[in-house]
Amino acid sequence: MTRSPRPPTVLVLRALGLGDLLAGVPALRGVRRAFPGHRVVLAQPAGLAELAQATGAVDAVFPAEAPGRAVPSLAHWAAPAPDVAIDLHGNGPESRDALAALRPRRLLAHACPDGPPWRGHANERDRWCAFLHAYGIPADPLDLLLPPPTAPSPAPGAVVVHPGAASGARRWPGSGTRPSYGACAPPDTMWCSPAVPARRPSCTRSPSAAVSPPATC
């Protein structure tokens, strides 16, 4: 019996955290649509695999992570060379070189000679969609919604707030404390913060006293 030929692979490097994965969803979906016959593999921390596959843009996760926002080694890649490698990790030569070492047929990266200029002050979603646009790959920064989970919620009715980063220096001011966002919902709302490295997920309930809402939330 003849085996079906293995589909070509697109390897995307974005080995960062939860917020970075969510901000990268529009770009990942652009990649998925641009390469419908390819197997899209995302190099990222293994702990985020379930969420990555829930985006509908990723066929498999290749475990890869490094401390902080450093570039992980991809030397444990044992599959054939990717058909296409895409650097959604950063704009430096380190992430480009990690992918180039796998000898892909085509490499897309800011640090490549044909790469677009780095948009340092752009919104994260806009930046990576514009990066793909420069290579002729359409991507919509607003294409970011995830389907609702099929499993029951462990905290029904709660509002989940991501603190912004695993590193305390990069979180929103006052994140992790109810006053920084408590005015955006009625009193007695349960607020939950997802787990980040070295920190467990937590839930707290707003006090019953009403809080004056800000102008916008």
Coordinates of N, CA and C in Angstrom, one line a residue:
M1 N 0.9 -1.2 0.0 CA 0.0 0.0 0.0 C 0.9 1.2 0.0
T2 N 0.6 2.2 -0.9 CA 1.4 3.4 -1.0 C 1.0 4.4 0.0
R3 N 1.9 5.0 0.7 CA 1.5 6.0 1.7 C 1.3 7.3 0.9
S4 N 0.4 8.1 1.5 CA 0.1 9.4 0.9 C 1.3 10.3 1.2
P5 N 1.7 11.2 0.2 CA 2.9 12.0 0.4 C 2.6 13.0 1.6
R6 N 3.7 13.2 2.3 CA 3.6 14.1 3.5 C 3.4 15.5 3.0
P7 N 2.4 16.3 3.5 CA 2.2 17.7 3.1 C 3.4 18.5 3.4
P8 N 3.7 19.6 2.6 CA 4.8 20.5 3.0 C 4.5 21.2 4.3
T9 N 5.5 21.6 5.0 CA 5.4 22.3 6.3 C 5.7 23.7 6.3
V10 N 4.8 24.5 7.0 CA 5.2 25.9 7.3 C 5.5 25.9 8.8
L11 N 6.7 26.3 9.1 CA 7.1 26.4 10.6 C 7.1 27.9 11.0
V12 N 6.3 28.2 12.0 CA 6.2 29.6 12.5 C 6.8 29.6 13.8
L13 N 7.7 30.5 14.0 CA 8.4 30.7 15.3 C 7.7 31.9 16.1
R14 N 7.1 31.6 17.2 CA 6.6 32.6 18.1 C 6.6 32.0 19.5
A15 N 7.7 31.7 20.0 CA 7.9 31.0 21.3 C 7.9 32.0 22.4
L16 N 6.7 32.6 22.7 CA 6.6 33.6 23.7 C 5.5 33.2 24.7
G17 N 4.8 34.2 25.2 CA 3.8 33.8 26.3 C 2.4 33.9 25.8
L18 N 1.5 33.8 26.8 CA 0.0 33.8 26.5 C -0.4 35.0 25.7
G19 N -0.1 36.2 26.2 CA -0.6 37.4 25.5 C 0.0 37.5 24.1
D20 N 1.2 37.1 23.9 CA 1.9 37.1 22.6 C 1.2 36.1 21.6
L21 N 0.8 35.0 22.1 CA 0.1 34.0 21.3 C -1.3 34.6 20.9
L22 N -2.0 35.2 21.8 CA -3.3 35.8 21.4 C -3.2 37.0 20.5
A23 N -2.1 37.8 20.7 CA -1.9 38.9 19.8 C -1.5 38.4 18.4
G24 N -0.9 37.2 18.3 CA -0.5 36.7 17.0 C -1.5 35.9 16.3
V25 N -2.8 35.8 16.9 CA -3.8 35.0 16.2 C -4.1 35.5 14.8
P26 N -4.3 36.8 14.6 CA -4.6 37.3 13.2 C -3.5 36.9 12.2
A27 N -2.3 37.1 12.6 CA -1.2 36.7 11.7 C -1.2 35.2 11.4
L28 N -1.4 34.4 12.5 CA -1.4 33.0 12.3 C -2.5 32.5 11.3
R29 N -3.7 33.2 11.4 CA -4.8 32.9 10.5 C -4.5 33.3 9.1
G30 N -3.7 34.4 9.0 CA -3.3 34.8 7.6 C -2.4 33.8 7.0
V31 N -1.5 33.2 7.8 CA -0.6 32.2 7.3 C -1.4 30.9 6.9
R32 N -2.4 30.6 7.8 CA -3.2 29.4 7.5 C -3.9 29.5 6.1
R33 N -4.5 30.7 5.9 CA -5.2 30.9 4.6 C -4.3 30.9 3.4
A34 N -3.1 31.5 3.7 CA -2.1 31.6 2.5 C -1.5 30.3 2.1
F35 N -1.5 29.3 3.0 CA -0.9 28.0 2.7 C -1.9 26.9 3.1
P36 N -3.0 26.8 2.3 CA -4.1 25.8 2.7 C -3.6 24.4 2.5
G37 N -2.7 24.1 1.7 CA -2.2 22.7 1.5 C -1.0 22.3 2.3
H38 N -0.6 23.2 3.2 CA 0.6 22.9 4.1 C 0.1 22.5 5.5
R39 N 1.0 21.9 6.2 CA 0.9 21.6 7.6 C 1.5 22.8 8.4
V40 N 0.7 23.5 9.1 CA 1.2 24.7 9.8 C 1.6 24.2 11.2
V41 N 2.9 24.4 11.5 CA 3.5 24.0 12.8 C 4.0 25.3 13.5
L42 N 3.5 25.4 14.8 CA 3.9 26.6 15.6 C 4.9 26.2 16.6
A43 N 6.1 26.9 16.6 CA 7.1 26.7 17.6 C 6.9 27.6 18.7
Q44 N 6.5 27.0 19.9 CA 6.1 27.8 21.0 C 6.1 26.9 22.3
P45 N 5.9 27.5 23.5 CA 5.9 26.7 24.7 C 4.8 25.6 24.6
A46 N 5.2 24.4 25.1 CA 4.2 23.3 25.0 C 3.0 23.5 25.8
G47 N 3.1 24.3 26.9 CA 1.9 24.6 27.8 C 0.8 25.4 27.1
L48 N 1.1 26.0 26.0 CA 0.1 26.7 25.3 C -0.5 26.0 24.1
A49 N -0.1 24.7 23.9 CA -0.5 24.0 22.8 C -2.0 23.9 22.5
E50 N -2.8 23.6 23.6 CA -4.2 23.5 23.5 C -4.8 24.8 23.0
L51 N -4.4 25.9 23.5 CA -4.9 27.2 23.1 C -4.5 27.5 21.6
A52 N -3.3 27.2 21.3 CA -2.8 27.4 19.9 C -3.7 26.7 18.9
Q53 N -4.0 25.5 19.2 CA -4.8 24.7 18.3 C -6.3 25.1 18.3
A54 N -6.7 25.8 19.3 CA -8.1 26.3 19.4 C -8.2 27.5 18.4
T55 N -7.1 28.1 18.0 CA -7.2 29.2 17.0 C -7.7 28.8 15.7
G56 N -7.6 27.5 15.4 CA -8.0 27.0 14.0 C -6.9 27.3 13.0
A57 N -5.8 27.8 13.4 CA -4.7 28.2 12.4 C -3.5 27.3 12.5
V58 N -3.5 26.4 13.5 CA -2.3 25.6 13.7 C -2.6 24.1 13.7
D59 N -1.8 23.4 13.0 CA -2.0 21.9 12.9 C -1.3 21.2 14.0
A60 N -0.2 21.7 14.5 CA 0.6 21.1 15.5 C 1.5 22.1 16.2
V61 N 2.0 21.8 17.4 CA 2.9 22.6 18.1 C 4.2 21.9 18.3
F62 N 5.3 22.6 18.0 CA 6.7 22.2 18.2 C 7.2 22.8 19.4
P63 N 7.4 22.0 20.5 CA 7.7 22.6 21.8 C 9.1 23.4 21.7
A64 N 9.0 24.7 22.1 CA 10.3 25.5 22.1 C 10.1 26.7 23.0
E65 N 11.0 26.8 23.9 CA 10.9 28.0 24.8 C 12.2 28.3 25.4
A66 N 12.4 29.5 25.8 CA 13.6 30.0 26.4 C 13.3 31.0 27.5
P67 N 14.1 31.3 28.5 CA 13.8 32.3 29.5 C 13.5 33.6 29.0
G68 N 12.6 34.3 29.6 CA 12.2 35.6 29.2 C 11.7 35.6 27.8
R69 N 12.2 36.5 26.9 CA 11.8 36.6 25.5 C 13.0 36.2 24.6
A70 N 13.9 35.4 25.2 CA 15.0 34.9 24.4 C 14.5 34.0 23.3
V71 N 15.4 33.8 22.3 CA 15.1 32.9 21.2 C 15.5 31.5 21.6
P72 N 14.6 30.5 21.5 CA 14.9 29.1 21.9 C 15.7 28.4 20.8
S73 N 16.3 27.4 21.2 CA 17.0 26.5 20.2 C 15.9 25.7 19.5
L74 N 16.1 25.5 18.2 CA 15.2 24.6 17.4 C 16.0 23.4 16.9
A75 N 17.1 23.1 17.6 CA 18.0 22.0 17.1 C 17.4 20.7 17.2
H76 N 16.3 20.5 18.0 CA 15.6 19.2 18.2 C 14.6 19.0 17.1
W77 N 14.5 19.9 16.1 CA 13.6 19.6 15.0 C 14.1 18.4 14.2
A78 N 13.3 17.4 14.2 CA 13.8 16.1 13.5 C 13.1 15.8 12.2
A79 N 12.1 16.6 11.8 CA 11.4 16.5 10.6 C 12.2 17.0 9.4
P80 N 11.8 16.7 8.2 CA 12.5 17.3 7.0 C 12.5 18.8 7.1
A81 N 13.3 19.4 6.3 CA 13.4 20.9 6.3 C 12.0 21.5 6.0
P82 N 11.6 22.5 6.7 CA 10.3 23.2 6.4 C 10.3 23.7 4.9
D83 N 9.2 23.7 4.3 CA 9.0 24.3 3.0 C 9.1 25.9 3.2
V84 N 8.5 26.3 4.2 CA 8.5 27.8 4.5 C 8.7 27.9 6.0
A85 N 9.5 28.9 6.4 CA 9.7 29.2 7.8 C 9.4 30.7 8.0
I86 N 8.7 31.0 9.0 CA 8.2 32.4 9.3 C 8.6 32.8 10.7
D87 N 9.3 33.9 10.8 CA 9.7 34.5 12.1 C 8.7 35.5 12.6
L88 N 7.8 35.1 13.5 CA 6.9 36.0 14.2 C 7.4 36.2 15.6
H89 N 8.6 35.9 15.9 CA 9.2 36.0 17.3 C 9.7 37.4 17.6
G90 N 10.5 37.9 16.6 CA 11.1 39.2 16.8 C 11.7 39.7 15.5
N91 N 12.6 40.7 15.7 CA 13.1 41.4 14.5 C 14.6 41.3 14.4
G92 N 15.2 40.4 15.2 CA 16.7 40.3 15.2 C 17.2 39.1 14.5
P93 N 18.5 39.1 14.3 CA 19.1 37.9 13.6 C 19.0 36.6 14.4
E94 N 18.9 36.7 15.7 CA 18.8 35.4 16.5 C 17.7 34.5 16.1
S95 N 16.5 35.1 16.0 CA 15.3 34.3 15.6 C 15.4 33.9 14.1
R96 N 15.9 34.8 13.3 CA 16.1 34.5 11.9 C 17.1 33.3 11.7
D97 N 18.2 33.4 12.4 CA 19.2 32.3 12.3 C 18.7 31.0 12.8
A98 N 17.9 31.0 13.9 CA 17.4 29.7 14.4 C 16.6 29.0 13.4
L99 N 15.8 29.8 12.6 CA 15.0 29.2 11.5 C 15.9 28.8 10.3
A100 N 16.8 29.7 10.0 CA 17.7 29.5 8.8 C 18.5 28.2 9.0
A101 N 18.8 27.8 10.2 CA 19.6 26.6 10.5 C 18.9 25.4 10.1
L102 N 17.6 25.4 10.0 CA 16.8 24.3 9.5 C 16.7 24.2 8.0
R103 N 17.3 25.1 7.3 CA 17.4 25.1 5.8 C 16.0 25.1 5.1
P104 N 15.1 26.0 5.5 CA 13.8 26.0 4.8 C 14.0 26.5 3.4
R105 N 13.1 26.1 2.5 CA 13.1 26.5 1.1 C 12.9 28.0 1.0
R106 N 12.1 28.5 1.9 CA 11.8 30.0 1.9 C 11.7 30.5 3.3
L107 N 12.3 31.6 3.6 CA 12.4 32.2 5.0 C 11.8 33.6 4.9
L108 N 10.9 33.8 5.8 CA 10.3 35.2 5.9 C 10.6 35.7 7.3
A109 N 11.4 36.8 7.4 CA 11.8 37.4 8.6 C 12.1 38.9 8.5
H110 N 11.9 39.7 9.5 CA 12.3 41.1 9.5 C 13.8 41.2 9.2
A111 N 14.6 40.3 9.7 CA 16.0 40.4 9.6 C 16.6 39.9 8.3
C112 N 15.7 39.4 7.4 CA 16.1 39.0 6.1 C 16.4 40.2 5.2
P113 N 17.2 40.1 4.2 CA 17.4 41.3 3.3 C 16.2 41.8 2.7
D114 N 15.2 40.9 2.4 CA 14.0 41.4 1.8 C 12.9 41.6 2.8
G115 N 13.2 41.6 4.1 CA 12.2 41.8 5.2 C 11.8 43.3 5.3
P116 N 10.6 43.5 5.7 CA 10.1 44.9 5.8 C 10.7 45.6 7.0
P117 N 10.6 46.9 7.1 CA 11.1 47.6 8.2 C 10.3 47.2 9.5
W118 N 11.0 47.3 10.6 CA 10.4 47.0 11.9 C 9.6 48.1 12.4
R119 N 8.3 47.9 12.7 CA 7.4 48.9 13.2 C 7.3 48.9 14.7
G120 N 8.3 49.5 15.3 CA 8.5 49.3 16.8 C 7.4 49.9 17.6
H121 N 6.7 50.9 17.2 CA 5.6 51.5 18.0 C 4.2 51.1 17.6
A122 N 4.1 50.2 16.6 CA 2.8 49.7 16.1 C 2.2 48.8 17.1
N123 N 0.9 48.7 17.1 CA 0.2 47.7 17.8 C 0.6 46.3 17.4
E124 N 0.8 45.4 18.3 CA 1.3 44.1 18.0 C 0.6 43.4 16.9
R125 N -0.7 43.4 16.9 CA -1.5 42.7 15.9 C -1.2 43.4 14.5
D126 N -1.3 44.7 14.5 CA -1.0 45.5 13.3 C 0.4 45.2 12.7
R127 N 1.4 45.2 13.6 CA 2.8 45.0 13.2 C 2.9 43.7 12.5
W128 N 2.4 42.6 13.0 CA 2.7 41.3 12.4 C 1.8 41.1 11.1
C129 N 0.6 41.7 11.1 CA -0.2 41.6 9.9 C 0.5 42.4 8.8
A130 N 1.0 43.5 9.1 CA 1.8 44.3 8.1 C 3.0 43.6 7.6
F131 N 3.7 42.9 8.5 CA 4.8 42.1 8.1 C 4.4 41.1 7.1
L132 N 3.3 40.4 7.3 CA 2.9 39.4 6.3 C 2.4 40.0 5.0
H133 N 1.7 41.2 5.1 CA 1.3 41.9 3.9 C 2.5 42.2 3.0
A134 N 3.7 42.6 3.7 CA 4.9 42.9 2.9 C 5.3 41.7 2.1
Y135 N 5.0 40.5 2.5 CA 5.4 39.3 1.7 C 4.2 38.8 0.9
G136 N 3.1 39.6 0.7 CA 2.0 39.3 -0.1 C 1.0 38.3 0.5
I137 N 1.0 38.3 1.9 CA 0.1 37.4 2.6 C -0.9 38.3 3.3
P138 N -2.2 38.3 2.9 CA -3.2 39.1 3.6 C -3.4 38.6 5.0
A139 N -3.6 39.5 5.9 CA -4.0 39.2 7.3 C -4.8 40.3 7.9
D140 N -5.8 40.0 8.6 CA -6.7 41.0 9.2 C -6.5 41.2 10.7
P141 N -6.0 42.3 11.2 CA -5.7 42.5 12.6 C -7.0 42.3 13.5
L142 N -8.2 42.4 12.9 CA -9.4 42.2 13.7 C -9.8 40.7 13.8
D143 N -9.1 39.9 13.1 CA -9.5 38.4 13.0 C -8.9 37.7 14.3
L144 N -9.5 38.0 15.4 CA -8.8 37.5 16.6 C -9.7 36.7 17.6
L145 N -11.0 36.6 17.3 CA -11.9 36.0 18.2 C -11.7 34.4 18.2
L146 N -11.8 33.8 19.4 CA -11.6 32.4 19.6 C -13.0 31.8 19.8
P147 N -13.2 30.5 19.4 CA -14.5 29.9 19.6 C -14.6 29.6 21.1
P148 N -15.9 29.6 21.6 CA -16.1 29.3 23.1 C -15.6 27.9 23.4
P149 N -15.1 27.7 24.5 CA -14.6 26.3 24.9 C -15.8 25.4 25.1
T150 N -15.6 24.1 24.8 CA -16.6 23.1 25.0 C -16.8 22.6 26.4
A151 N -15.7 22.7 27.2 CA -15.7 22.3 28.6 C -16.4 23.4 29.4
P152 N -17.0 22.9 30.5 CA -17.7 23.9 31.4 C -16.7 24.8 32.1
S153 N -17.1 26.1 32.3 CA -16.2 27.0 32.9 C -15.9 26.7 34.4
P154 N -14.6 26.8 34.8 CA -14.3 26.5 36.3 C -14.8 27.7 37.2
A155 N -15.1 28.8 36.5 CA -15.6 30.0 37.3 C -16.7 30.6 36.5
P156 N -17.9 30.0 36.5 CA -19.0 30.6 35.7 C -19.3 32.0 36.0
G157 N -19.5 32.8 35.0 CA -19.9 34.2 35.2 C -18.7 35.1 35.5
A158 N -17.5 34.6 35.6 CA -16.3 35.4 35.9 C -15.9 36.2 34.7
V159 N -15.1 37.3 34.9 CA -14.5 38.1 33.9 C -13.0 37.7 34.0
V160 N -12.4 37.2 32.9 CA -10.9 36.9 33.0 C -10.1 38.1 32.5
V161 N -9.1 38.5 33.2 CA -8.3 39.6 32.9 C -6.8 39.1 32.8
H162 N -6.2 39.2 31.6 CA -4.8 38.8 31.5 C -4.0 40.0 32.0
P163 N -3.0 39.8 32.9 CA -2.3 40.9 33.5 C -1.3 41.6 32.5
G164 N -1.1 41.0 31.3 CA -0.3 41.7 30.3 C 1.0 41.1 30.0
A165 N 1.6 40.4 30.9 CA 2.9 39.8 30.6 C 3.4 39.0 31.8
A166 N 4.2 38.0 31.5 CA 4.8 37.2 32.6 C 5.7 38.0 33.5
S167 N 6.4 38.9 32.8 CA 7.3 39.8 33.6 C 6.6 41.0 34.2
G168 N 6.8 41.2 35.5 CA 6.1 42.2 36.2 C 6.4 43.6 35.6
A169 N 7.6 43.8 35.1 CA 8.0 45.1 34.6 C 7.2 45.4 33.3
R170 N 6.6 44.4 32.7 CA 5.9 44.6 31.4 C 4.3 44.6 31.6
R171 N 3.9 44.4 32.8 CA 2.4 44.3 33.0 C 1.8 45.7 33.1
W172 N 0.5 45.8 32.9 CA -0.2 47.1 33.1 C 0.0 47.6 34.5
P173 N 0.0 48.9 34.7 CA 0.2 49.4 36.0 C -1.0 48.9 36.9
G174 N -0.6 48.4 38.1 CA -1.7 47.9 39.0 C -2.4 46.7 38.6
S175 N -1.8 46.0 37.5 CA -2.5 44.7 37.1 C -2.4 43.7 38.2
G176 N -3.4 42.9 38.2 CA -3.5 41.9 39.3 C -4.3 42.4 40.5
T177 N -4.7 43.7 40.5 CA -5.5 44.2 41.6 C -6.8 44.7 41.0
R178 N -7.9 44.4 41.7 CA -9.2 44.7 41.2 C -9.4 46.2 40.9
P179 N -8.9 47.1 41.7 CA -9.2 48.5 41.3 C -8.7 49.0 39.9
S180 N -7.7 48.2 39.3 CA -7.3 48.7 38.0 C -8.3 48.4 36.9
Y181 N -9.3 47.5 37.2 CA -10.2 47.2 36.2 C -11.6 46.9 36.7
G182 N -11.8 47.1 38.0 CA -13.1 46.7 38.7 C -14.2 47.6 38.3
A183 N -13.9 48.8 37.8 CA -15.0 49.7 37.4 C -15.7 49.3 36.1
C184 N -15.2 48.3 35.4 CA -15.7 48.0 34.1 C -16.8 46.9 34.2
A185 N -17.3 46.6 35.4 CA -18.3 45.6 35.6 C -19.1 45.9 36.9
P186 N -20.3 45.3 37.0 CA -21.1 45.6 38.2 C -20.4 45.1 39.5
P187 N -20.8 45.6 40.6 CA -20.2 45.1 41.9 C -20.5 43.6 42.0
D188 N -19.7 42.9 42.8 CA -19.8 41.5 43.1 C -19.5 40.6 41.9
T189 N -18.8 41.2 40.9 CA -18.3 40.4 39.8 C -17.1 39.7 40.2
M190 N -17.0 38.4 39.7 CA -15.8 37.6 40.0 C -14.7 37.9 38.9
W191 N -13.5 38.2 39.4 CA -12.4 38.5 38.4 C -11.4 37.4 38.5
C192 N -11.0 36.9 37.4 CA -10.0 35.8 37.4 C -8.8 36.2 36.6
S193 N -7.6 35.9 37.1 CA -6.3 36.2 36.3 C -5.7 34.8 35.9
P194 N -5.4 34.6 34.6 CA -4.9 33.4 34.2 C -3.5 33.2 34.7
A195 N -3.0 31.9 34.7 CA -1.7 31.6 35.2 C -0.6 32.2 34.3
V196 N 0.5 32.7 34.9 CA 1.7 33.0 34.2 C 2.8 32.3 34.9
P197 N 4.0 32.2 34.3 CA 5.1 31.5 35.0 C 5.3 32.0 36.4
A198 N 5.5 31.1 37.3 CA 5.7 31.3 38.8 C 4.5 32.0 39.5
R199 N 3.4 31.8 38.9 CA 2.2 32.4 39.5 C 1.0 31.6 39.1
R200 N 0.1 31.2 40.1 CA -1.0 30.4 39.9 C -2.2 31.3 39.4
P201 N -3.2 30.7 38.7 CA -4.4 31.5 38.4 C -5.1 31.8 39.7
S202 N -5.7 33.0 39.7 CA -6.4 33.4 40.9 C -7.7 34.0 40.6
C203 N -8.7 34.0 41.5 CA -10.0 34.6 41.4 C -10.3 35.4 42.6
T204 N -10.8 36.6 42.4 CA -11.3 37.5 43.5 C -12.6 38.0 43.1
R205 N -13.4 38.5 44.2 CA -14.7 39.0 43.9 C -14.7 40.5 44.3
S206 N -15.3 41.3 43.4 CA -15.4 42.7 43.6 C -16.2 43.0 44.9
P207 N -15.9 44.0 45.7 CA -16.7 44.4 46.8 C -18.1 44.8 46.3
S208 N -19.1 44.8 47.2 CA -20.4 45.1 46.8 C -20.6 46.6 46.6
A209 N -19.8 47.4 47.2 CA -19.9 48.8 47.1 C -19.7 49.2 45.6
A210 N -20.6 50.1 45.1 CA -20.5 50.5 43.7 C -19.2 51.3 43.5
V211 N -18.7 51.2 42.3 CA -17.5 52.0 41.9 C -17.8 52.9 40.8
S212 N -17.4 54.1 40.8 CA -17.7 55.0 39.7 C -17.0 54.6 38.5
P213 N -17.7 54.4 37.4 CA -17.0 53.8 36.1 C -16.2 54.9 35.5
P214 N -15.1 54.5 34.8 CA -14.3 55.5 34.1 C -15.1 55.9 32.8
A215 N -14.5 56.8 32.0 CA -15.2 57.3 30.8 C -15.4 56.2 29.8
T216 N -14.3 55.3 29.7 CA -14.4 54.2 28.8 C -13.8 53.0 29.4
C217 N -14.2 51.8 29.0 CA -13.7 50.5 29.5 C -13.4 49.6 28.2

